[in-house]
Coordinates of C-alpha atoms and ligand atoms in Angstrom, one line a residue:
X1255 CA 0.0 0.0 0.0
X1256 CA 1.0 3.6 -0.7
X1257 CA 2.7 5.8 2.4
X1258 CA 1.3 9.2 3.0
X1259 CA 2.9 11.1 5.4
X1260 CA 1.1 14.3 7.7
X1261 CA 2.9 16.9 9.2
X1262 CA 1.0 18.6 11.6
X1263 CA -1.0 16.1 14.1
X1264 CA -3.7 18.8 15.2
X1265 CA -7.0 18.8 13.9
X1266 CA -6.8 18.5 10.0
X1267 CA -4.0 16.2 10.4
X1268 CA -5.7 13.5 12.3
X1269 CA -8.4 13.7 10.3
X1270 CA -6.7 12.9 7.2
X1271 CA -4.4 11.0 8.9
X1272 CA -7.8 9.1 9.8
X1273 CA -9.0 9.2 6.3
X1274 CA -5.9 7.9 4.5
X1275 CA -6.0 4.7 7.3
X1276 CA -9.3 3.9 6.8
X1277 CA -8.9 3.7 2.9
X1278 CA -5.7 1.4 3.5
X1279 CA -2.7 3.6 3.2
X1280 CA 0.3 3.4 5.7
X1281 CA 0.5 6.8 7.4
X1282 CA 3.1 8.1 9.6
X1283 CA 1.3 11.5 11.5
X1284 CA 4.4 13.8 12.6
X1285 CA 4.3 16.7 14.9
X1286 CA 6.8 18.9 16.2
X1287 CA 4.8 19.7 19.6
X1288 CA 4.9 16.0 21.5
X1289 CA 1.7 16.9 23.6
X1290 CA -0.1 17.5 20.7
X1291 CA 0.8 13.8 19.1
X1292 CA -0.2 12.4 22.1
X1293 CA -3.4 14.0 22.1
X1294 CA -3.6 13.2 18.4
X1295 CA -3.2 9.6 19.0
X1296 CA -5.6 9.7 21.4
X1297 CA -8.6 11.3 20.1
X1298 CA -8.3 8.4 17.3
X1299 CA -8.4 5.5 19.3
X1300 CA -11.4 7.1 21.1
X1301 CA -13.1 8.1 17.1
X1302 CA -12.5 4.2 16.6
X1303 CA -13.8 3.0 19.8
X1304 CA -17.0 5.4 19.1
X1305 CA -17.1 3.3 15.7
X1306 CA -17.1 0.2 16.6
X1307 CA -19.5 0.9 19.7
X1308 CA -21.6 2.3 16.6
X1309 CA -21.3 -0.6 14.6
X1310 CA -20.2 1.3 11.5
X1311 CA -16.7 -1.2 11.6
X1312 CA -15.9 -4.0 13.5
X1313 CA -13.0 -4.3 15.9
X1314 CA -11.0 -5.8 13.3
X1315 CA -11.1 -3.3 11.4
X1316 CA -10.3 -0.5 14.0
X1317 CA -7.2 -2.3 14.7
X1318 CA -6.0 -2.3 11.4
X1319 CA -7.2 1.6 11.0
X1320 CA -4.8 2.6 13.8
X1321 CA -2.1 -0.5 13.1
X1322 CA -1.4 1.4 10.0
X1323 CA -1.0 5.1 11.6
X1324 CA 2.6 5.7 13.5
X1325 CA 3.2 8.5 14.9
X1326 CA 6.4 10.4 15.6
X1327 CA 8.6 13.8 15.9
X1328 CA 11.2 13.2 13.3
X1329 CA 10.4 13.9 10.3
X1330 CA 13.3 11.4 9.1
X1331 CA 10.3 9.0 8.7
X1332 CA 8.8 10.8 6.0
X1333 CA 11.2 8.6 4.1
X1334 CA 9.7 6.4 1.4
X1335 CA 6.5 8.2 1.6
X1336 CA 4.1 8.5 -1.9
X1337 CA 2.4 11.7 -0.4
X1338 CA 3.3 14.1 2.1
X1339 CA 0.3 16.3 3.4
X1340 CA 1.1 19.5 5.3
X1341 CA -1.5 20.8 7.7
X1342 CA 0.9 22.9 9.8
X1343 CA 0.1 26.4 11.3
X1344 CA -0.9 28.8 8.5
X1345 CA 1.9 30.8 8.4
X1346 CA 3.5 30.9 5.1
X1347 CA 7.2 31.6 6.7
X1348 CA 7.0 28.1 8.7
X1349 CA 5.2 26.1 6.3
X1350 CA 8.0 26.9 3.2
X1351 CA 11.2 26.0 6.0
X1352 CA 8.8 22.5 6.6
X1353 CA 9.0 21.9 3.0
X1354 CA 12.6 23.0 2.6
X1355 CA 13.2 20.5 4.8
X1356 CA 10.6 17.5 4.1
X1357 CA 12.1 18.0 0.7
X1358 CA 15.6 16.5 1.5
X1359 CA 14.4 13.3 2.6
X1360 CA 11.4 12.3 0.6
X1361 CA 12.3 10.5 -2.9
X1362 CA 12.2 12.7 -5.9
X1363 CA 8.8 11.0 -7.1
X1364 CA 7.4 12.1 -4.0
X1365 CA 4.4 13.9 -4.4
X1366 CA 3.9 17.0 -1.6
X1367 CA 0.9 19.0 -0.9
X1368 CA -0.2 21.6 1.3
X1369 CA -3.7 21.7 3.5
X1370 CA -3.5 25.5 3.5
X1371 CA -7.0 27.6 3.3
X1372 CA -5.9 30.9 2.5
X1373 CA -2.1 30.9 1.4
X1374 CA -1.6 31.2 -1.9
X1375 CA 0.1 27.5 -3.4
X1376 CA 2.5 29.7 -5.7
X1377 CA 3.7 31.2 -2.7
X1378 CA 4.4 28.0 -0.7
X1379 CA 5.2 25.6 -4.0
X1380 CA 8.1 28.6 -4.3
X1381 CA 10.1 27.5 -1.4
X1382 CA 10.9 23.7 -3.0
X1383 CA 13.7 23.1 -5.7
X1384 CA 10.7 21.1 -7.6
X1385 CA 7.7 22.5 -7.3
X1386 CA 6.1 20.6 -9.9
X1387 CA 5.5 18.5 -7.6
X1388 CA 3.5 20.5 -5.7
X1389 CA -0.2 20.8 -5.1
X1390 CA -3.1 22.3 -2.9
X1391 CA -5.1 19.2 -1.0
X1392 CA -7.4 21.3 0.9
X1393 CA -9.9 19.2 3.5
X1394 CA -12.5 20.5 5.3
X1395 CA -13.4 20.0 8.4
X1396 CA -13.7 17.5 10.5
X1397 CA -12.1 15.8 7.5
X1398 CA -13.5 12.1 8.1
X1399 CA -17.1 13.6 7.4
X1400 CA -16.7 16.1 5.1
X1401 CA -16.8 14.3 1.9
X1402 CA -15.4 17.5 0.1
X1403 CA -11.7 17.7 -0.9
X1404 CA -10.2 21.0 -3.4
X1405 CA -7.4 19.9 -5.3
X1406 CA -6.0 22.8 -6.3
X1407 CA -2.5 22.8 -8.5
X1408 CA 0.1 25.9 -7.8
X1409 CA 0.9 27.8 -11.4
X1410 CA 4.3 25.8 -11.3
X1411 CA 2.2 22.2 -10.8
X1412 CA 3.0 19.0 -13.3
X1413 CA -0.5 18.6 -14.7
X1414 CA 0.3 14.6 -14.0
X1415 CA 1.2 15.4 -10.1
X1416 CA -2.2 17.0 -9.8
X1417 CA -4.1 14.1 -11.7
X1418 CA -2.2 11.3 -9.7
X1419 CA -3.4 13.5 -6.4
X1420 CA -6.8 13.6 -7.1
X1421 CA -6.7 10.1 -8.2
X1422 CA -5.6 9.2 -4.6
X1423 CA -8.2 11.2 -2.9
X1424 CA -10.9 10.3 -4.9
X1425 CA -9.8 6.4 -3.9
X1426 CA -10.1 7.8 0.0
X1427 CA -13.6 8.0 -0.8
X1428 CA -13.4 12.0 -1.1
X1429 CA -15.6 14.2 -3.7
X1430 CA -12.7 16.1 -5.4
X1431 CA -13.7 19.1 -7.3
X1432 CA -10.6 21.4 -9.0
X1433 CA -10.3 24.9 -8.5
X1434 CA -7.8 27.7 -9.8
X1435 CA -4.9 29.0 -6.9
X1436 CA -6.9 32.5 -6.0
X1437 CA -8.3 33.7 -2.5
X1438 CA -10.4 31.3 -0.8
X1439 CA -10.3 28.3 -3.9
X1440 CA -13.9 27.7 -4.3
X1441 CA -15.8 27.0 -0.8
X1442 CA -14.4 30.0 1.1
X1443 CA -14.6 31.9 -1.7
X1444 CA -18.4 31.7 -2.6
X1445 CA -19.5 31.4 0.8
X1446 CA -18.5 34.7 1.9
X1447 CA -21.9 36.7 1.5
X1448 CA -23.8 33.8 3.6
X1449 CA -21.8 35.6 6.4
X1450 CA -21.3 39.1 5.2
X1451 CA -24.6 39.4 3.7
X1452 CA -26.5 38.8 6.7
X1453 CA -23.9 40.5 9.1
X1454 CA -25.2 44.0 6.8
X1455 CA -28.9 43.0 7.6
X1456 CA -28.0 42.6 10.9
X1457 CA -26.2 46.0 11.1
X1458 CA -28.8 47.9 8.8
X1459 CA -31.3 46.8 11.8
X1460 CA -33.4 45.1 9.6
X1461 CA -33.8 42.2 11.9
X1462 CA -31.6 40.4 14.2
X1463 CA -29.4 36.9 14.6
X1464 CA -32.4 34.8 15.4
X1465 CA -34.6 35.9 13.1
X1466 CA -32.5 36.0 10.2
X1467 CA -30.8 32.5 11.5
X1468 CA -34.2 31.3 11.2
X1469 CA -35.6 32.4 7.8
X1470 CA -32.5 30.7 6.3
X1471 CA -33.2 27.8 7.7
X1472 CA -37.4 27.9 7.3
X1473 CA -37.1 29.6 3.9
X1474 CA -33.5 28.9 2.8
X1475 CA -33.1 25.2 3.6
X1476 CA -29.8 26.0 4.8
X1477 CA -28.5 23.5 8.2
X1478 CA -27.3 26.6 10.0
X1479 CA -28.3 30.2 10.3
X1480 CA -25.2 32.7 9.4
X1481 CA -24.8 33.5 13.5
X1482 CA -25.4 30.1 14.6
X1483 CA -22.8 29.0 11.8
X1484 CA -20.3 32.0 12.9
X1485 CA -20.5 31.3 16.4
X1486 CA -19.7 27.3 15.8
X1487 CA -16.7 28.2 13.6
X1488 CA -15.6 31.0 15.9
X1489 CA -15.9 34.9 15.2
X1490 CA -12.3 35.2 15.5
X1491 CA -11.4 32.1 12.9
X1492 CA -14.4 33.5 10.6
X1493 CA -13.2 37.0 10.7
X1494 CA -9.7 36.1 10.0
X1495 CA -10.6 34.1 6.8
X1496 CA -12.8 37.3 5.4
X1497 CA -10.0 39.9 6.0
X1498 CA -7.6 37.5 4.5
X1499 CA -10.0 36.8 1.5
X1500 CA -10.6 40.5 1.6
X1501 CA -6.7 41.2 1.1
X1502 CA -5.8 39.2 -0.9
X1503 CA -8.6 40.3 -3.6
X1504 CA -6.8 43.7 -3.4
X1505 CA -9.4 44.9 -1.3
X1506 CA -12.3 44.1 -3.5
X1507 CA -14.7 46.2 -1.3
X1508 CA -16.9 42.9 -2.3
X1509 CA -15.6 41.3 0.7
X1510 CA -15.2 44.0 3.0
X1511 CA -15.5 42.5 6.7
X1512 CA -17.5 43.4 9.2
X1513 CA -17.2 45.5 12.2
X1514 CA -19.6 43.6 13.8
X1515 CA -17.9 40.8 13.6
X1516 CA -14.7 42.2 13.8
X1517 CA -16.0 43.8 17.2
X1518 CA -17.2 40.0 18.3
X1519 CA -14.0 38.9 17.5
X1520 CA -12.0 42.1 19.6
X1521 CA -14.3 41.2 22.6
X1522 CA -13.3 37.7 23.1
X1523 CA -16.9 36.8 21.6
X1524 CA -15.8 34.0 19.8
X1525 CA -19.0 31.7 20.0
X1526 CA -19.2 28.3 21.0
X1527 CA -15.9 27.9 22.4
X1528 CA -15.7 31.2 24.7
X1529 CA -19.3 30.2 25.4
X1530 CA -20.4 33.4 24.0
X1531 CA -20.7 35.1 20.8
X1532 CA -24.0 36.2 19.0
X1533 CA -25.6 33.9 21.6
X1534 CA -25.5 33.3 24.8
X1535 CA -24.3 29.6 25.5
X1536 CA -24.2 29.5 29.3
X1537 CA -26.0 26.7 30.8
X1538 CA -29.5 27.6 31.9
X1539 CA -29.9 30.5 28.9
X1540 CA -32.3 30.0 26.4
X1541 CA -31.8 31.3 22.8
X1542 CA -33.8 34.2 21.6
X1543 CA -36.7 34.2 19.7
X1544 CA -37.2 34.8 15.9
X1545 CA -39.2 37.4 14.7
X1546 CA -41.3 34.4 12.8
X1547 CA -42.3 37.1 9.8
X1548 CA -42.7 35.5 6.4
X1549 CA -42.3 38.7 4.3
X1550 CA -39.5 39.7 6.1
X1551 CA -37.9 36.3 5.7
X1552 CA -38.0 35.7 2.5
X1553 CA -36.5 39.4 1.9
X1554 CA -34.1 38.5 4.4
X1555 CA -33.3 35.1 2.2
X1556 CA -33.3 36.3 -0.9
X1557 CA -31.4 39.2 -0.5
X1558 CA -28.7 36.7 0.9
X1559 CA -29.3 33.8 -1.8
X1560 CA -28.7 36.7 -4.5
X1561 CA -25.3 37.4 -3.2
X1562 CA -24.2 33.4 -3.0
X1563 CA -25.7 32.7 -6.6
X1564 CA -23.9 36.1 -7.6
X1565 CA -20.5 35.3 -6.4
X1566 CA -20.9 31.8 -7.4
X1567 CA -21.3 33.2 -11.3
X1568 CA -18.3 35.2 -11.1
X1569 CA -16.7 32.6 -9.8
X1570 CA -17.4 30.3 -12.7
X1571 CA -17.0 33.8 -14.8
X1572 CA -13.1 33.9 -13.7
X1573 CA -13.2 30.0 -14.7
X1574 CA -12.1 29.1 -11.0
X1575 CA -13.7 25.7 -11.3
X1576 CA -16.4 24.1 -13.8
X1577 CA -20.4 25.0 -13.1
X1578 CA -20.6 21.4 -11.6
X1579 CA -17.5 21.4 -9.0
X1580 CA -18.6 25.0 -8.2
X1581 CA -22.3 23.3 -6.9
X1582 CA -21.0 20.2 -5.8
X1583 CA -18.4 22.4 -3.6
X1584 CA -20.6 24.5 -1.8
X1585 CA -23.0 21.8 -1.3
X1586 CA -20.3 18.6 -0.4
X1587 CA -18.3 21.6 0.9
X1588 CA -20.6 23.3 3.5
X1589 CA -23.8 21.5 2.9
X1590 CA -26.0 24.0 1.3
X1591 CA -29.5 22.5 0.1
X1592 CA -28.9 23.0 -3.3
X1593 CA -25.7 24.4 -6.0
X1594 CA -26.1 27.6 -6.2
X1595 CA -26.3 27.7 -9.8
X1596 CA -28.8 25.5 -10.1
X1597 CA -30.4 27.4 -8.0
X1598 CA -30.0 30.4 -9.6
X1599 CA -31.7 28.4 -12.7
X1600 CA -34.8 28.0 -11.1
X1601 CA -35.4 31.2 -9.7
X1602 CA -34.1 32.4 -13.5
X1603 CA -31.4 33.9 -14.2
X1604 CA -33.5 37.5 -15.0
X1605 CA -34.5 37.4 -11.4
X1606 CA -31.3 37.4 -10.1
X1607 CA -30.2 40.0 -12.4
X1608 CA -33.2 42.2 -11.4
X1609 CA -32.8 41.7 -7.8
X1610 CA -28.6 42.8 -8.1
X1611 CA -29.5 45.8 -9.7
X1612 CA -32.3 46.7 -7.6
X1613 CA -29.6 46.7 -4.4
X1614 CA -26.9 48.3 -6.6
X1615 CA -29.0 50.9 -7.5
X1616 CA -30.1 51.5 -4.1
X1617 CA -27.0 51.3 -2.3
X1618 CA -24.5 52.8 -4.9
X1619 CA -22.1 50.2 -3.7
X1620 CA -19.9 48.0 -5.8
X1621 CA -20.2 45.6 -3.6
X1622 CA -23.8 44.5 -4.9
X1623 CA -22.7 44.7 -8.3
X1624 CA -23.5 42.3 -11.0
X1625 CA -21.5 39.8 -12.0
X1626 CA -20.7 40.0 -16.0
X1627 CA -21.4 36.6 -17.0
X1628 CA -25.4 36.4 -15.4
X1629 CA -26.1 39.9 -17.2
X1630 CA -24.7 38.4 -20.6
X1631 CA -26.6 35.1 -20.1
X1632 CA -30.0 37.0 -19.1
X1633 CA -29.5 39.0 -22.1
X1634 CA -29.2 36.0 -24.4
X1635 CA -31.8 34.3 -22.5
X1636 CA -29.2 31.3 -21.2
X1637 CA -29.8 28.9 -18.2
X1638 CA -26.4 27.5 -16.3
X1639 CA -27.6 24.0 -17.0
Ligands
NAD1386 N1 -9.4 23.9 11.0 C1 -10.0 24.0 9.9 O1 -11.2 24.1 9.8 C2 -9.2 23.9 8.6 C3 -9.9 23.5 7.4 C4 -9.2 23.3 6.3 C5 -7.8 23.6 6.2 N2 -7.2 24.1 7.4 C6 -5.7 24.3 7.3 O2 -5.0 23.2 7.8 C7 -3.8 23.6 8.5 C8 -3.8 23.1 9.9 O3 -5.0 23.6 10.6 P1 -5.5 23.0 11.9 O4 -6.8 23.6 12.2 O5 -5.4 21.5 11.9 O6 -4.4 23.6 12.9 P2 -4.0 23.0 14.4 O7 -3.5 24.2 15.1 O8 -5.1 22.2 15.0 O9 -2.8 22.1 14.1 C9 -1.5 22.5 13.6 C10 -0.4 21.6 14.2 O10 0.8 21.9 13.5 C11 1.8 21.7 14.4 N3 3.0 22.3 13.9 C12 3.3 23.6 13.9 N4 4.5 23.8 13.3 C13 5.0 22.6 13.0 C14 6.2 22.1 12.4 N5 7.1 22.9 12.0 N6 6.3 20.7 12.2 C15 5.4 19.9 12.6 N7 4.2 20.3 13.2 C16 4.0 21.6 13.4 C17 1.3 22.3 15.7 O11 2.0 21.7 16.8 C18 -0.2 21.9 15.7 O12 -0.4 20.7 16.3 C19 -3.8 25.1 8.3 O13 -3.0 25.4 7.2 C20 -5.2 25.5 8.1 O14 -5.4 26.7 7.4 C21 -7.8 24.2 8.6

């Protein structure tokens, strides 16, 4: 069986450290930080135990799961591997001195990828003397039950290092879609008006967490509400990625943060795991009420929904990915009930184009502008599918 190797034994790394096991691979989990490969090694025997309790796999099977998974702090067993996956801190500094080293003692056939979310893969890819064998593998998370995976080749990427990587992944059981090395690949990209859509309606005081948390749900389908989302993620990880994502688009006043948010994040508010953030988490607290107002829910959706299926266009416009990874991202990716341009089909494209202009025109903001490619297809009358 093929050897992948992880560095970084927190949580992406056990998770597709996990993944790789599970589909049969030999894995060797390094960390630099011996507490946290402790803890790593851990939390999987307790995930398997859960498992077989569950009767998803046998004992057997768990066995040979975390048989195949060693775990150490010298790198010097990276040695031999097919795949080396990096799912270090996001620092760009650290990760390319990683790579400068893992470099020097994989084989030259060696494929190497980086987990990253928001560094660019040119920039990392930059720091090895052959980056054509480098690529973007970017999980989400918790990686085991996210069945999404973004492959995402660097400018200086072998095309046949990038086919043999999503080969591998998709035999891990993953959904691989491709997307082009910009801000965000496809997922963190589109999803940004989910958040900073309804953080405007929200500061515009035209109704508040729970009631726009809950007309995305009743009338959007969607899991989560934006807040309840935010606060499970955490304000100050969510706020980071848009700021990033904002920056790295040249300040494309598209993705302009939030002060809200940015406030949240300021204040220690980070959600769930400060046990505060747009609710109130403390034992004994009940969440607020929605304002349960149909009208004002379906404004409050579609206003949203228009500025998903929008940046989903462009995104397809700027040929980041095809029209079907782009839906299968977002809904693999981060569950939504439905690809966005699909979506956008059966609500036709004029509406959407309508309902753009109609905020552009009020607000005078480019941020609400249209993207080129649904005004082209509404004026030739075209459908996505
Ligand atoms: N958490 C997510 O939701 C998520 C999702 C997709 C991608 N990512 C990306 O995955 C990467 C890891 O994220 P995470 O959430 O697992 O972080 P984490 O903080 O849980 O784990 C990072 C681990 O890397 C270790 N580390 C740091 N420097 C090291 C080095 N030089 N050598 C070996 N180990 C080192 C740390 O000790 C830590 O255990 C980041 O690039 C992040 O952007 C995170």
């Amino acid at each position: 069986m093929p050897k992948l190797s992880v560095i970084g034994a927190g949580t992406m790394g056990t998770g597709i450290a996990q993944v790789a096991a599970t589909a049969g691979w030999d894995v060797v989990v390094n960390d630099s930080n011996e507490d946290v490969i402790e803890k790593s090694s851990q939390s999987l025997v307790k995930v398997m135990n859960r498992l077989v309790e569950k009767e998803k796999i046998d004992q057997q099977t768990a066995d040979g799961i975390l048989g195949r998974i060693d775990f150490t702090e010298d790198p010097q067993h990276f040695e031999n591997s097919d795949l080396v996956i990096e799912a270090i801190i996001e620092n760009l500094e650290i990760k390319q001195n990683v790579f400068s080293t893992v470099e020097k003692i994989v084989r030259p056939d060696t494929i190497i990828a980086s987990n990253t979310s928001s560094l660019s893969l040119a920039s990392i890819g930059a720091s090895l003397d052959d980056p054509t064998r480098f690529v973007g593998i970017h999980f989400f998370n918790p990686a085991p039950l996210m069945p999404l995976v973004e492959i995402i080749p660097a400018v200086q990427s072998d095309p046949k290092i990038v086919e043999q990587a999503k080969d591998w992944v998709d035999n891990w059981k993953k959904l691989t879609v491709l997307a082009k090395d910009t801000p965000g690949f496809i997922v963190n990209r589109v999803a940004r008006p989910f958040y900073g859509e309804a953080l405007r309606i929200y500061e515009e005081g035209i109704a508040d967490f729970a009631t726009i948390d809950w007309s995305m749900k009743e009338f959007g389908g969607f899991r989560m509400g934006p807040f309840e989302l935010m606060d499970f993620i955490g304000n100050d990880v969510n706020y980071t990625v848009t700021e990033t994502v904002f920056q790295s688009f040249f300040y494309d006043p598209r993705y302009k943060p939030s002060f809200t948010q940015k406030r949240m994040s300021e204040a220690g508010l980070l959600g769930r795991k400060s046990g505060k953030g747009y609710y109130d988490y403390s034992d004994g607290i009940s969440l607020p009420e929605a304002k349960k107002d149909e009208k004002l829910g379906r404004q409050i959706v579609d206003r949203v929904l228009v500025m998903l299926i929008n940046e989903a266009a462009d995104a397809l416009f700027l040929n980041i990915a095809t029209k079907e990874d782009i839906d299968l991202a977002m809904t693999k990716g981060v569950n939504y009930p439905k690809g966005l341009l699909k979506w956008a089909d059966e609500l036709g494209v004029n509406w959407c184009v309508d309902r753009l202009d109609r905020l552009y025109d009020e607000y005078r903001e480019d941020r609400y502008r249209c993207s080129p490619l649904l005004r082209r297809m509404n004026n030739k009358n075209q459908s996505f599918y």
